Tab-separated table of C-alpha atoms in Angstrom:
chain	number	residue	atom	x	y	z
F	91	UNK	CA	-14.611	15.964	62.551
F	92	UNK	CA	-14.432	18.497	59.667
F	93	UNK	CA	-10.661	18.705	60.026
F	94	UNK	CA	-10.399	14.877	59.865
F	95	UNK	CA	-12.569	14.735	56.734
F	96	UNK	CA	-10.429	17.418	55.070
F	97	UNK	CA	-7.279	15.554	56.033
F	98	UNK	CA	-8.740	12.306	54.683
F	99	UNK	CA	-9.712	13.935	51.350
F	100	UNK	CA	-6.238	15.373	50.972
F	101	UNK	CA	-4.748	11.917	51.612
F	102	UNK	CA	-6.931	10.438	48.861
F	103	UNK	CA	-5.899	13.109	46.424
F	104	UNK	CA	-2.199	12.480	47.168
F	105	UNK	CA	-2.690	8.760	46.528
F	106	UNK	CA	-4.435	9.464	43.206
F	107	UNK	CA	-1.639	11.780	42.189
F	108	UNK	CA	1.051	9.195	43.116
F	109	UNK	CA	-0.792	6.512	41.148
F	110	UNK	CA	-1.194	8.806	38.160
F	111	UNK	CA	2.472	9.782	38.190
F	112	UNK	CA	3.525	6.118	38.529
F	113	UNK	CA	1.311	5.105	35.615
F	114	UNK	CA	2.605	7.877	33.351
F	115	UNK	CA	6.209	7.102	34.324
F	116	UNK	CA	5.715	3.414	33.497
F	117	UNK	CA	4.155	4.196	30.092
F	118	UNK	CA	6.899	6.650	29.273
F	119	UNK	CA	9.619	4.185	30.354
F	120	UNK	CA	8.192	1.297	28.332
F	121	UNK	CA	7.566	3.506	25.315
F	122	UNK	CA	11.058	4.928	25.476
F	123	UNK	CA	12.611	1.465	25.787
F	124	UNK	CA	10.703	0.160	22.748
F	125	UNK	CA	11.558	3.293	20.782
F	126	UNK	CA	15.276	3.045	21.654
F	127	UNK	CA	15.339	-0.647	20.672
F	128	UNK	CA	13.588	0.239	17.427
F	129	UNK	CA	16.146	3.029	16.666
F	130	UNK	CA	19.086	0.747	17.412
F	131	UNK	CA	17.811	-2.127	15.240
F	132	UNK	CA	16.237	0.044	12.566
F	133	UNK	CA	14.406	-2.567	10.469
F	134	UNK	CA	15.297	-2.345	6.782
F	135	UNK	CA	12.669	-3.046	4.164
F	136	UNK	CA	12.990	-6.424	2.438
F	137	UNK	CA	14.749	-6.406	-0.935
F	138	UNK	CA	12.727	-7.649	-3.927
F	139	UNK	CA	14.150	-8.871	-7.226
F	140	UNK	CA	12.378	-9.950	-10.360
F	141	UNK	CA	14.502	-12.983	-11.228
F	142	UNK	CA	12.757	-13.842	-14.438
F	143	UNK	CA	9.490	-13.918	-16.381
F	144	UNK	CA	8.234	-16.211	-19.097
F	145	UNK	CA	5.651	-14.961	-21.610
F	146	UNK	CA	3.404	-17.897	-22.506
F	147	UNK	CA	0.962	-15.693	-24.403
F	148	UNK	CA	0.390	-11.979	-24.899
F	149	UNK	CA	-2.053	-10.833	-27.595
F	150	UNK	CA	-4.411	-7.955	-28.355
F	151	UNK	CA	-7.626	-8.630	-30.230
F	152	UNK	CA	-10.362	-6.296	-31.405
F	153	UNK	CA	-11.903	-4.339	-29.818
F	154	UNK	CA	-8.890	-3.715	-27.517
F	155	UNK	CA	-9.103	-6.986	-25.589
F	156	UNK	CA	-5.785	-8.161	-24.092
F	157	UNK	CA	-5.143	-11.805	-23.290
F	158	UNK	CA	-1.966	-12.706	-21.419
F	159	UNK	CA	-0.309	-15.584	-19.596
F	160	UNK	CA	2.852	-14.646	-17.708
F	161	UNK	CA	4.851	-16.745	-15.251
F	162	UNK	CA	7.224	-14.748	-13.052
F	163	UNK	CA	9.842	-15.540	-10.435
F	164	UNK	CA	10.061	-12.987	-7.598
F	165	UNK	CA	12.402	-13.174	-4.661
F	166	UNK	CA	12.425	-11.334	-1.375
F	167	UNK	CA	15.439	-11.126	0.978
F	168	UNK	CA	15.322	-10.028	4.589
F	169	UNK	CA	18.505	-7.908	5.055
F	170	UNK	CA	18.025	-7.584	8.827
F	171	UNK	CA	20.300	-9.527	11.160
F	172	UNK	CA	18.073	-9.357	14.241
F	173	UNK	CA	14.609	-8.812	12.819
F	174	UNK	CA	12.385	-11.412	11.189
F	175	UNK	CA	9.312	-10.724	9.047
F	176	UNK	CA	5.795	-12.123	8.912
F	177	UNK	CA	4.240	-11.835	5.444
F	178	UNK	CA	0.576	-11.934	6.358
F	179	UNK	CA	-1.036	-11.018	3.021
F	180	UNK	CA	0.589	-11.042	-0.447
F	181	UNK	CA	-1.133	-9.922	-3.624
F	182	UNK	CA	0.449	-9.715	-7.054
F	183	UNK	CA	-0.717	-8.661	-10.522
F	184	UNK	CA	0.573	-7.287	-13.828
F	185	UNK	CA	-0.120	-3.824	-15.161
F	186	UNK	CA	0.532	-1.927	-18.350
F	187	UNK	CA	1.061	1.841	-18.087
F	188	UNK	CA	-1.000	2.025	-14.901
F	189	UNK	CA	-3.869	-0.295	-15.965
F	190	UNK	CA	-4.167	-3.680	-14.281
F	191	UNK	CA	-4.152	-6.349	-16.976
F	192	UNK	CA	-4.401	-9.539	-14.896
F	193	UNK	CA	-6.589	-10.419	-11.881
F	194	UNK	CA	-4.948	-10.175	-8.490
F	195	UNK	CA	-3.313	-13.392	-7.434
F	196	UNK	CA	-3.032	-14.288	-3.723
F	197	UNK	CA	0.203	-15.864	-2.584
F	198	UNK	CA	0.625	-18.023	0.533
F	199	UNK	CA	1.566	-16.110	3.725
F	200	UNK	CA	5.021	-16.973	5.081
F	201	UNK	CA	7.592	-16.264	7.785
F	202	UNK	CA	11.068	-14.984	6.911
F	203	UNK	CA	13.942	-15.325	9.359
F	204	UNK	CA	17.113	-13.250	9.622
F	205	UNK	CA	18.944	-12.879	6.307
F	206	UNK	CA	16.623	-15.420	4.667
F	207	UNK	CA	15.324	-15.386	1.095
F	208	UNK	CA	11.889	-16.376	-0.157
F	209	UNK	CA	10.984	-17.079	-3.783
F	210	UNK	CA	7.488	-16.990	-5.369
F	211	UNK	CA	6.664	-18.213	-8.903
F	212	UNK	CA	3.045	-17.260	-9.655
F	213	UNK	CA	1.328	-17.511	-12.995
F	214	UNK	CA	-0.599	-14.321	-13.940
F	215	UNK	CA	-3.370	-14.773	-16.476
F	216	UNK	CA	-5.664	-12.172	-18.020
F	217	UNK	CA	-8.390	-13.288	-20.424
F	218	UNK	CA	-9.785	-10.638	-22.818
F	219	UNK	CA	-9.171	-7.753	-20.433
F	220	UNK	CA	-10.559	-4.517	-21.902
F	221	UNK	CA	-7.733	-2.082	-22.560
F	222	UNK	CA	-8.191	1.656	-22.797
F	223	UNK	CA	-8.109	2.730	-26.492
F	224	UNK	CA	-5.057	4.992	-26.051
F	225	UNK	CA	-3.198	2.146	-24.307
F	226	UNK	CA	-4.070	-0.212	-27.177
F	227	UNK	CA	-2.426	2.267	-29.549
F	228	UNK	CA	0.633	2.474	-27.283
F	229	UNK	CA	0.835	-1.323	-27.049
F	230	UNK	CA	0.766	-1.703	-30.810
F	231	UNK	CA	3.564	0.852	-31.153
F	232	UNK	CA	5.729	-0.890	-28.517
F	233	UNK	CA	5.137	-4.273	-30.169
F	234	UNK	CA	6.256	-2.831	-33.509
F	235	UNK	CA	9.526	-1.879	-31.788
F	236	UNK	CA	9.698	-5.362	-30.286
F	237	UNK	CA	9.670	-4.519	-26.541
F	238	UNK	CA	6.691	-3.978	-24.211
F	239	UNK	CA	7.064	-2.511	-20.739
F	240	UNK	CA	5.112	-4.447	-18.055
F	241	UNK	CA	5.023	-3.671	-14.372
F	242	UNK	CA	4.616	-6.556	-11.905
F	243	UNK	CA	3.173	-5.158	-8.692
F	244	UNK	CA	2.774	-6.576	-5.200
F	245	UNK	CA	0.736	-5.389	-2.232
F	246	UNK	CA	2.002	-6.953	0.986
F	247	UNK	CA	1.066	-6.689	4.645
F	248	UNK	CA	3.969	-7.449	6.964
F	249	UNK	CA	4.830	-7.465	10.658
F	250	UNK	CA	8.310	-7.172	12.160
F	251	UNK	CA	9.472	-9.474	14.926
F	252	UNK	CA	12.258	-8.642	17.405
F	253	UNK	CA	12.682	-11.445	19.915
F	254	UNK	CA	9.178	-11.928	21.362
F	255	UNK	CA	8.047	-8.449	20.358
F	256	UNK	CA	5.868	-8.305	17.223
F	257	UNK	CA	5.043	-4.963	15.640
F	258	UNK	CA	1.784	-3.796	14.166
F	259	UNK	CA	0.954	-4.290	10.481
F	260	UNK	CA	2.834	-2.365	7.838
F	261	UNK	CA	1.890	-2.155	4.160
F	262	UNK	CA	4.559	-2.602	1.446
F	263	UNK	CA	3.986	-1.681	-2.226
F	264	UNK	CA	6.400	-3.354	-4.635
F	265	UNK	CA	6.867	-2.422	-8.282
F	266	UNK	CA	8.984	-4.605	-10.577
F	267	UNK	CA	9.245	-3.206	-14.139
F	268	UNK	CA	10.319	-5.471	-16.980
F	269	UNK	CA	10.485	-5.366	-20.752
F	270	UNK	CA	8.695	-8.199	-22.594
F	271	UNK	CA	10.480	-9.319	-25.729
F	272	UNK	CA	7.480	-9.283	-28.056
F	273	UNK	CA	9.412	-9.742	-31.272
F	274	UNK	CA	8.995	-7.523	-34.310
F	275	UNK	CA	6.165	-8.817	-36.445
F	276	UNK	CA	5.098	-6.180	-38.956
F	277	UNK	CA	2.404	-8.428	-40.414
F	278	UNK	CA	0.636	-8.811	-37.067
F	279	UNK	CA	1.825	-6.318	-34.470
F	280	UNK	CA	-1.027	-7.195	-32.118
F	281	UNK	CA	0.444	-10.591	-31.300
F	282	UNK	CA	3.435	-10.753	-28.983
F	283	UNK	CA	5.951	-13.508	-29.390
F	284	UNK	CA	6.393	-16.138	-26.705
F	285	UNK	CA	9.615	-15.795	-24.770
F	286	UNK	CA	11.333	-14.283	-21.734
F	287	UNK	CA	11.026	-10.865	-20.176
F	288	UNK	CA	14.135	-8.756	-19.741
F	289	UNK	CA	14.471	-7.110	-16.357
F	290	UNK	CA	15.920	-3.635	-16.606
F	291	UNK	CA	16.147	-2.554	-12.989
F	292	UNK	CA	15.493	-3.742	-9.405
F	293	UNK	CA	12.093	-3.615	-7.817
F	294	UNK	CA	11.071	-0.485	-5.949
F	295	UNK	CA	9.514	-0.768	-2.479
F	296	UNK	CA	7.250	1.889	-0.878
F	297	UNK	CA	5.701	1.834	2.549
């Protein structure tokens, strides 16, 4: 009887080992397949371009309160031929030398197919936003020259889709710098002129 029990226990152990090996092999196979497909396709980050910006108002009042109304046109292009993109959450705002000067604006989530382009045209408004004193000095100096550097920033959560496979969530950080043509008004340097922004380079995307 003891020999039979020992033989039975050994049989159970062998089954457990076979099941464990089969499970690990399956996981490794699936993981390797997904990884190989990922390497072959290599999803490229979407390309963002600041197409234009209109300055409806941009003025600094005492004590260092900035009011602005900016309408921008941002485009995103999916450069991938086999990968589509889900834009689940899109936030955009304007900043001046690292300080946010407009509230965050939420844009509608969207789906972007292969090689497709999406355009957003949000209006960014900041009403009497307190500006750091040293930034107020810098802003006055830039307005005296006639050009103010503004960064339009986006925080985006995306997912990649390959066939029926959908990846986890990835976070994209987009920075689109532009010069605002503020005019050169020596009598009142705190008030920027109304006009268009001049883009000086493409948007930068970080993950």
